[in-house]
PDB file of C-alpha atoms and ligand atoms in Angstrom:
ATOM      1  CA  MET A   1       0.000   0.000   0.000  1.00 97.00           C
ATOM      2  CA  LYS A   2       1.334   3.429  -0.911  1.00 98.00           C
ATOM      3  CA  PHE A   3       1.308   6.235   1.653  1.00 98.00           C
ATOM      4  CA  PHE A   4       0.770   9.787   0.465  1.00 98.00           C
ATOM      5  CA  VAL A   5       0.964  12.670   2.942  1.00 98.00           C
ATOM      6  CA  ASP A   6      -2.001  15.037   2.925  1.00 98.00           C
ATOM      7  CA  THR A   7      -0.345  18.389   3.645  1.00 98.00           C
ATOM      8  CA  ALA A   8       1.441  21.377   2.109  1.00 98.00           C
ATOM      9  CA  GLU A   9       3.770  21.773   5.110  1.00 98.00           C
ATOM     10  CA  VAL A  10       7.288  21.151   3.772  1.00 98.00           C
ATOM     11  CA  ALA A  11       8.847  20.475   7.206  1.00 98.00           C
ATOM     12  CA  ASP A  12       6.307  17.701   7.938  1.00 97.00           C
ATOM     13  CA  ILE A  13       6.856  16.127   4.513  1.00 98.00           C
ATOM     14  CA  ARG A  14      10.631  16.257   4.908  1.00 98.00           C
ATOM     15  CA  SER A  15      10.606  14.490   8.280  1.00 97.00           C
ATOM     16  CA  LEU A  16       8.228  11.783   7.021  1.00 97.00           C
ATOM     17  CA  VAL A  17      10.367  11.286   3.888  1.00 97.00           C
ATOM     18  CA  GLU A  18      13.330  10.724   6.226  1.00 97.00           C
ATOM     19  CA  LEU A  19      11.236   8.137   8.072  1.00 96.00           C
ATOM     20  CA  GLY A  20      10.629   6.376   4.738  1.00 96.00           C
ATOM     21  CA  MET A  21       6.849   6.783   4.928  1.00 96.00           C
ATOM     22  CA  VAL A  22       6.217   8.948   1.869  1.00 98.00           C
ATOM     23  CA  ASP A  23       5.365   7.614  -1.586  1.00 98.00           C
ATOM     24  CA  GLY A  24       3.646  10.838  -2.637  1.00 98.00           C
ATOM     25  CA  VAL A  25       1.888  13.993  -1.426  1.00 98.00           C
ATOM     26  CA  THR A  26      -1.597  15.420  -1.865  1.00 98.00           C
ATOM     27  CA  THR A  27      -2.488  19.072  -1.505  1.00 98.00           C
ATOM     28  CA  ASN A  28      -5.720  20.970  -2.062  1.00 98.00           C
ATOM     29  CA  PRO A  29      -6.582  24.690  -2.132  1.00 98.00           C
ATOM     30  CA  SER A  30      -7.415  24.668   1.602  1.00 98.00           C
ATOM     31  CA  LEU A  31      -4.048  23.080   2.495  1.00 98.00           C
ATOM     32  CA  ILE A  32      -2.187  25.594   0.282  1.00 98.00           C
ATOM     33  CA  ALA A  33      -4.092  28.444   1.967  1.00 98.00           C
ATOM     34  CA  LYS A  34      -3.189  27.015   5.405  1.00 98.00           C
ATOM     35  CA  SER A  35       0.517  26.908   4.452  1.00 97.00           C
ATOM     36  CA  GLY A  36       0.441  30.639   3.658  1.00 98.00           C
ATOM     37  CA  ARG A  37       2.797  29.981   0.709  1.00 97.00           C
ATOM     38  CA  ASN A  38       2.698  30.786  -3.000  1.00 98.00           C
ATOM     39  CA  MET A  39       1.256  27.693  -4.683  1.00 98.00           C
ATOM     40  CA  ALA A  40       3.790  27.250  -7.509  1.00 98.00           C
ATOM     41  CA  GLU A  41       6.708  27.762  -5.114  1.00 98.00           C
ATOM     42  CA  VAL A  42       5.503  25.355  -2.473  1.00 98.00           C
ATOM     43  CA  ILE A  43       4.562  22.685  -5.046  1.00 98.00           C
ATOM     44  CA  ALA A  44       8.053  22.953  -6.605  1.00 98.00           C
ATOM     45  CA  GLU A  45       9.647  22.582  -3.170  1.00 98.00           C
ATOM     46  CA  ILE A  46       7.478  19.585  -2.268  1.00 98.00           C
ATOM     47  CA  CYS A  47       8.163  17.919  -5.644  1.00 98.00           C
ATOM     48  CA  ALA A  48      11.908  18.223  -5.109  1.00 98.00           C
ATOM     49  CA  ILE A  49      11.822  16.227  -1.847  1.00 98.00           C
ATOM     50  CA  THR A  50       9.036  13.750  -2.676  1.00 97.00           C
ATOM     51  CA  PRO A  51       9.864  10.459  -4.384  1.00 93.00           C
ATOM     52  CA  GLY A  52       6.437  10.094  -6.081  1.00 98.00           C
ATOM     53  CA  PRO A  53       3.396  12.014  -7.332  1.00 98.00           C
ATOM     54  CA  VAL A  54       2.494  15.379  -5.813  1.00 98.00           C
ATOM     55  CA  SER A  55      -1.138  16.369  -6.343  1.00 98.00           C
ATOM     56  CA  ALA A  56      -1.684  20.044  -7.183  1.00 98.00           C
ATOM     57  CA  GLU A  57      -5.319  21.051  -7.611  1.00 98.00           C
ATOM     58  CA  VAL A  58      -6.806  23.318 -10.259  1.00 98.00           C
ATOM     59  CA  THR A  59      -9.179  26.051  -9.099  1.00 98.00           C
ATOM     60  CA  ALA A  60     -10.873  27.008 -12.376  1.00 98.00           C
ATOM     61  CA  THR A  61     -14.338  25.521 -12.724  1.00 98.00           C
ATOM     62  CA  GLU A  62     -14.764  25.366 -16.505  1.00 98.00           C
ATOM     63  CA  TYR A  63     -12.913  23.094 -18.954  1.00 98.00           C
ATOM     64  CA  GLU A  64     -10.659  25.631 -20.717  1.00 98.00           C
ATOM     65  CA  GLY A  65      -9.539  27.185 -17.437  1.00 98.00           C
ATOM     66  CA  MET A  66      -8.911  23.814 -15.797  1.00 98.00           C
ATOM     67  CA  LEU A  67      -6.911  22.632 -18.781  1.00 98.00           C
ATOM     68  CA  ALA A  68      -4.765  25.783 -18.838  1.00 98.00           C
ATOM     69  CA  GLU A  69      -4.132  25.528 -15.085  1.00 98.00           C
ATOM     70  CA  GLY A  70      -3.389  21.798 -15.349  1.00 98.00           C
ATOM     71  CA  ARG A  71      -0.874  22.415 -18.145  1.00 98.00           C
ATOM     72  CA  PHE A  72       0.767  25.164 -16.062  1.00 98.00           C
ATOM     73  CA  LEU A  73       0.931  22.992 -12.930  1.00 98.00           C
ATOM     74  CA  ARG A  74       2.401  19.957 -14.706  1.00 98.00           C
ATOM     75  CA  GLN A  75       5.399  21.932 -15.969  1.00 98.00           C
ATOM     76  CA  ILE A  76       6.426  22.768 -12.384  1.00 98.00           C
ATOM     77  CA  ALA A  77       8.002  19.314 -12.016  1.00 98.00           C
ATOM     78  CA  ALA A  78       7.880  15.886 -13.628  1.00 98.00           C
ATOM     79  CA  ASN A  79       6.137  14.386 -10.583  1.00 98.00           C
ATOM     80  CA  VAL A  80       3.207  16.827 -10.484  1.00 98.00           C
ATOM     81  CA  CYS A  81      -0.126  15.016 -10.588  1.00 98.00           C
ATOM     82  CA  VAL A  82      -2.893  17.417 -11.611  1.00 98.00           C
ATOM     83  CA  LYS A  83      -5.907  17.231  -9.305  1.00 98.00           C
ATOM     84  CA  VAL A  84      -9.360  18.003 -10.702  1.00 98.00           C
ATOM     85  CA  PRO A  85     -12.761  17.934  -8.998  1.00 98.00           C
ATOM     86  CA  LEU A  86     -15.337  15.317  -9.929  1.00 98.00           C
ATOM     87  CA  THR A  87     -17.458  17.573 -12.127  1.00 98.00           C
ATOM     88  CA  GLU A  88     -18.281  17.365 -15.825  1.00 98.00           C
ATOM     89  CA  ALA A  89     -15.509  19.859 -16.628  1.00 98.00           C
ATOM     90  CA  GLY A  90     -13.147  17.996 -14.291  1.00 98.00           C
ATOM     91  CA  LEU A  91     -13.725  14.669 -16.044  1.00 98.00           C
ATOM     92  CA  ARG A  92     -13.266  16.262 -19.454  1.00 98.00           C
ATOM     93  CA  THR A  93     -10.018  17.860 -18.265  1.00 98.00           C
ATOM     94  CA  CYS A  94      -8.945  14.501 -16.846  1.00 98.00           C
ATOM     95  CA  LYS A  95      -9.520  12.805 -20.202  1.00 98.00           C
ATOM     96  CA  THR A  96      -7.475  15.431 -22.088  1.00 98.00           C
ATOM     97  CA  LEU A  97      -4.589  15.629 -19.609  1.00 98.00           C
ATOM     98  CA  SER A  98      -4.308  11.866 -19.177  1.00 98.00           C
ATOM     99  CA  SER A  99      -4.264  11.397 -22.971  1.00 98.00           C
ATOM    100  CA  GLU A 100      -1.301  13.848 -22.979  1.00 98.00           C
ATOM    101  CA  GLY A 101       0.523  11.614 -20.488  1.00 98.00           C
ATOM    102  CA  THR A 102      -0.145  13.717 -17.386  1.00 98.00           C
ATOM    103  CA  GLN A 103      -1.059  11.996 -14.122  1.00 98.00           C
ATOM    104  CA  VAL A 104      -4.489  13.067 -12.881  1.00 98.00           C
ATOM    105  CA  ASN A 105      -6.076  12.695  -9.449  1.00 98.00           C
ATOM    106  CA  VAL A 106      -9.870  13.065  -9.558  1.00 99.00           C
ATOM    107  CA  THR A 107     -10.943  14.412  -6.188  1.00 98.00           C
ATOM    108  CA  LEU A 108     -14.136  14.972  -4.178  1.00 98.00           C
ATOM    109  CA  CYS A 109     -15.549  11.523  -4.996  1.00 98.00           C
ATOM    110  CA  PHE A 110     -18.529  10.501  -2.876  1.00 98.00           C
ATOM    111  CA  SER A 111     -20.140   7.651  -4.854  1.00 98.00           C
ATOM    112  CA  ALA A 112     -19.227   4.468  -6.710  1.00 98.00           C
ATOM    113  CA  GLY A 113     -20.878   5.847  -9.852  1.00 98.00           C
ATOM    114  CA  GLN A 114     -18.571   8.856  -9.792  1.00 98.00           C
ATOM    115  CA  ALA A 115     -15.585   6.513  -9.381  1.00 98.00           C
ATOM    116  CA  ILE A 116     -16.620   4.550 -12.486  1.00 98.00           C
ATOM    117  CA  LEU A 117     -16.769   7.795 -14.505  1.00 98.00           C
ATOM    118  CA  ALA A 118     -13.295   8.806 -13.298  1.00 98.00           C
ATOM    119  CA  ALA A 119     -11.848   5.443 -14.350  1.00 98.00           C
ATOM    120  CA  LYS A 120     -13.425   5.826 -17.786  1.00 98.00           C
ATOM    121  CA  ALA A 121     -11.903   9.323 -18.028  1.00 98.00           C
ATOM    122  CA  GLY A 122      -8.454   7.778 -17.540  1.00 98.00           C
ATOM    123  CA  ALA A 123      -7.778   9.043 -14.006  1.00 98.00           C
ATOM    124  CA  THR A 124      -4.523   7.890 -12.466  1.00 98.00           C
ATOM    125  CA  PHE A 125      -6.127   8.142  -9.000  1.00 98.00           C
ATOM    126  CA  ILE A 126      -9.667   8.438  -7.704  1.00 98.00           C
ATOM    127  CA  SER A 127      -9.983  10.128  -4.302  1.00 98.00           C
ATOM    128  CA  PRO A 128     -13.056   9.029  -2.306  1.00 98.00           C
ATOM    129  CA  PHE A 129     -13.378  11.093   0.904  1.00 98.00           C
ATOM    130  CA  VAL A 130     -14.136   8.705   3.786  1.00 98.00           C
ATOM    131  CA  GLY A 131     -14.105  11.192   6.686  1.00 98.00           C
ATOM    132  CA  ARG A 132     -16.489  13.634   5.038  1.00 98.00           C
ATOM    133  CA  LEU A 133     -18.967  10.803   4.311  1.00 98.00           C
ATOM    134  CA  ASP A 134     -18.753   9.636   7.940  1.00 98.00           C
ATOM    135  CA  ASP A 135     -19.411  13.249   8.975  1.00 98.00           C
ATOM    136  CA  ILE A 136     -22.835  13.178   7.280  1.00 98.00           C
ATOM    137  CA  GLY A 137     -23.773   9.786   8.720  1.00 98.00           C
ATOM    138  CA  GLN A 138     -22.772   7.633   5.740  1.00 98.00           C
ATOM    139  CA  ASP A 139     -20.189   4.847   5.835  1.00 98.00           C
ATOM    140  CA  GLY A 140     -17.070   6.138   4.077  1.00 98.00           C
ATOM    141  CA  LEU A 141     -15.316   2.779   4.235  1.00 98.00           C
ATOM    142  CA  GLU A 142     -18.296   1.076   2.574  1.00 98.00           C
ATOM    143  CA  LEU A 143     -17.624   3.316  -0.431  1.00 98.00           C
ATOM    144  CA  ILE A 144     -13.987   2.166  -0.519  1.00 98.00           C
ATOM    145  CA  ALA A 145     -15.148  -1.482  -0.484  1.00 98.00           C
ATOM    146  CA  GLU A 146     -17.526  -0.813  -3.389  1.00 98.00           C
ATOM    147  CA  ILE A 147     -14.956   0.974  -5.559  1.00 98.00           C
ATOM    148  CA  VAL A 148     -12.218  -1.604  -4.921  1.00 98.00           C
ATOM    149  CA  GLU A 149     -14.669  -4.402  -5.840  1.00 98.00           C
ATOM    150  CA  ILE A 150     -15.907  -2.664  -8.997  1.00 98.00           C
ATOM    151  CA  TYR A 151     -12.447  -1.741 -10.284  1.00 98.00           C
ATOM    152  CA  ALA A 152     -11.248  -5.344  -9.723  1.00 98.00           C
ATOM    153  CA  ASN A 153     -13.956  -6.541 -12.140  1.00 98.00           C
ATOM    154  CA  TYR A 154     -12.402  -4.562 -15.007  1.00 97.00           C
ATOM    155  CA  PRO A 155      -8.688  -5.086 -15.691  1.00 94.00           C
ATOM    156  CA  ASP A 156      -8.832  -2.249 -18.254  1.00 95.00           C
ATOM    157  CA  PHE A 157      -9.536   0.179 -15.368  1.00 97.00           C
ATOM    158  CA  THR A 158      -6.037   1.217 -14.330  1.00 97.00           C
ATOM    159  CA  THR A 159      -7.178   3.931 -11.897  1.00 98.00           C
ATOM    160  CA  GLU A 160      -5.857   3.479  -8.354  1.00 98.00           C
ATOM    161  CA  VAL A 161      -8.093   3.948  -5.318  1.00 98.00           C
ATOM    162  CA  LEU A 162      -6.586   6.728  -3.195  1.00 98.00           C
ATOM    163  CA  VAL A 163      -8.401   6.884   0.137  1.00 98.00           C
ATOM    164  CA  ALA A 164      -8.738  10.535   1.174  1.00 98.00           C
ATOM    165  CA  SER A 165     -10.158  12.488   4.108  1.00 98.00           C
ATOM    166  CA  ILE A 166      -8.660   9.971   6.529  1.00 98.00           C
ATOM    167  CA  ARG A 167      -9.229  11.068  10.115  1.00 98.00           C
ATOM    168  CA  HIS A 168      -7.815   8.233  12.251  1.00 97.00           C
ATOM    169  CA  PRO A 169      -5.814   4.976  12.128  1.00 97.00           C
ATOM    170  CA  ILE A 170      -8.931   2.780  11.769  1.00 98.00           C
ATOM    171  CA  HIS A 171      -9.716   4.423   8.420  1.00 98.00           C
ATOM    172  CA  LEU A 172      -6.225   3.435   7.247  1.00 98.00           C
ATOM    173  CA  ILE A 173      -6.272  -0.108   8.623  1.00 98.00           C
ATOM    174  CA  GLN A 174      -9.708  -0.894   7.176  1.00 98.00           C
ATOM    175  CA  SER A 175      -8.715   0.608   3.808  1.00 98.00           C
ATOM    176  CA  ALA A 176      -5.621  -1.621   3.774  1.00 98.00           C
ATOM    177  CA  LYS A 177      -7.781  -4.673   4.555  1.00 98.00           C
ATOM    178  CA  LEU A 178     -10.016  -3.751   1.634  1.00 98.00           C
ATOM    179  CA  GLY A 179      -7.034  -3.578  -0.718  1.00 98.00           C
ATOM    180  CA  ALA A 180      -7.088   0.154  -1.518  1.00 98.00           C
ATOM    181  CA  HIS A 181      -3.948   1.044  -3.482  1.00 98.00           C
ATOM    182  CA  VAL A 182      -3.091   4.313  -1.744  1.00 98.00           C
ATOM    183  CA  ALA A 183      -4.009   6.223   1.416  1.00 98.00           C
ATOM    184  CA  THR A 184      -3.358   9.916   1.837  1.00 98.00           C
ATOM    185  CA  LEU A 185      -2.713  10.607   5.487  1.00 98.00           C
ATOM    186  CA  PRO A 186      -2.437  13.780   7.543  1.00 98.00           C
ATOM    187  CA  PRO A 187       0.991  13.719   9.277  1.00 97.00           C
ATOM    188  CA  ALA A 188      -0.736  13.424  12.676  1.00 97.00           C
ATOM    189  CA  VAL A 189      -2.398  10.144  11.649  1.00 98.00           C
ATOM    190  CA  ILE A 190       0.954   8.651  10.571  1.00 97.00           C
ATOM    191  CA  ARG A 191       2.314   9.535  14.010  1.00 95.00           C
ATOM    192  CA  GLN A 192      -0.799   8.041  15.674  1.00 96.00           C
ATOM    193  CA  LEU A 193      -0.145   4.783  13.781  1.00 96.00           C
ATOM    194  CA  LEU A 194       3.359   4.715  15.201  1.00 96.00           C
ATOM    195  CA  LYS A 195       2.478   5.148  18.861  1.00 95.00           C
ATOM    196  CA  HIS A 196       1.363   2.443  21.284  1.00 96.00           C
ATOM    197  CA  PRO A 197       1.487   2.830  25.080  1.00 96.00           C
ATOM    198  CA  LEU A 198       2.676  -0.778  25.501  1.00 98.00           C
ATOM    199  CA  THR A 199       5.637  -0.057  23.191  1.00 98.00           C
ATOM    200  CA  ASP A 200       6.622   2.931  25.371  1.00 97.00           C
ATOM    201  CA  ARG A 201       6.118   1.020  28.621  1.00 98.00           C
ATOM    202  CA  GLY A 202       7.968  -2.047  27.329  1.00 98.00           C
ATOM    203  CA  LEU A 203      10.942   0.014  26.169  1.00 98.00           C
ATOM    204  CA  GLU A 204      11.113   1.813  29.523  1.00 98.00           C
ATOM    205  CA  ALA A 205      11.267  -1.547  31.363  1.00 98.00           C
ATOM    206  CA  PHE A 206      13.903  -2.982  29.001  1.00 98.00           C
ATOM    207  CA  LEU A 207      16.111   0.088  29.460  1.00 98.00           C
ATOM    208  CA  ALA A 208      15.724   0.058  33.257  1.00 98.00           C
ATOM    209  CA  ASP A 209      16.750  -3.630  33.393  1.00 98.00           C
ATOM    210  CA  TRP A 210      19.638  -3.014  31.004  1.00 98.00           C
ATOM    211  CA  LYS A 211      20.943  -0.189  33.184  1.00 98.00           C
ATOM    212  CA  LYS A 212      21.121  -2.590  36.154  1.00 98.00           C
ATOM    213  CA  THR A 213      23.562  -4.847  34.224  1.00 98.00           C
ATOM    214  CA  GLY A 214      26.109  -1.998  34.002  1.00 98.00           C
ATOM    215  CA  GLN A 215      26.871  -3.096  30.426  1.00 98.00           C
ATOM    216  CA  SER A 216      27.044  -1.068  27.216  1.00 97.00           C
ATOM    217  CA  ILE A 217      26.861  -2.592  23.752  1.00 97.00           C
ATOM    218  CA  LEU A 218      29.619  -0.413  22.300  1.00 97.00           C
TER     219      LEU A 218
HETATM  220  C1  E4P B 301      -7.325  14.634  -0.407  1.00 63.90           C
HETATM  221  O1  E4P B 301      -6.691  14.716  -1.414  1.00 63.90           O
HETATM  222  C2  E4P B 301      -7.838  15.786   0.349  1.00 63.90           C
HETATM  223  O2  E4P B 301      -6.860  16.785   0.294  1.00 63.90           O
HETATM  224  C3  E4P B 301      -8.059  15.493   1.806  1.00 63.90           C
HETATM  225  O3  E4P B 301      -7.862  14.125   2.111  1.00 63.90           O
HETATM  226  C4  E4P B 301      -9.314  16.063   2.367  1.00 63.90           C
HETATM  227  O4  E4P B 301      -9.394  15.747   3.738  1.00 63.90           O
HETATM  228  P1  E4P B 301     -10.364  16.523   4.749  1.00 63.90           P
HETATM  229  O5  E4P B 301     -11.753  15.998   4.534  1.00 63.90           O
HETATM  230  O6  E4P B 301      -9.853  16.146   6.105  1.00 63.90           O
HETATM  231  O7  E4P B 301     -10.237  17.974   4.436  1.00 63.90           O
END
């Protein structure tokens, strides 16, 4: 399973790259706004330290504008993946950009039907938002199960399921059980996955016992 980091904070990405946990990065207009940075500059910086695709989202809402923005964004770096919303214009832009060899992430997916359309438009990634579905009383993970099952029926669908809007470790673990290809995780969730109180307590006890021996390994 690939791990993308869902942030535009360069320091967070850098430390998670050093940990070996980053296969790619996703950003969106809200995350860029939160970073307080110029979009092209921060995307270039993220691309330079990220080993895989970096999603940069268009903000135009009609086809010509989306296409122009997508073509601008993709020349920032070879690993830019243009992100488009799941609208009619977004799907049309996806079809054009993917036929030009550009990676495209179709975002804001909330139904299996939308995911089928994105696959037919040649999306590299489809981003179903699990947390936002949970927020309105629907089962976000059920949507992941449906999309994974549908895509598996059609080997000509090459689109990868990128689980987005992950809020906690259970979203990630269940998505992995379902066979989703990618999860995009806020840095805090990656750190939550790492921590367990029994690991901390166990290490403390081992070190206390080791100290009593008076030995040192080196
Ligand atoms: C994914 O690409 C989105 O940027 C992100 O996962 C949205 O998450 P949120 O619902 O927590 O804003």
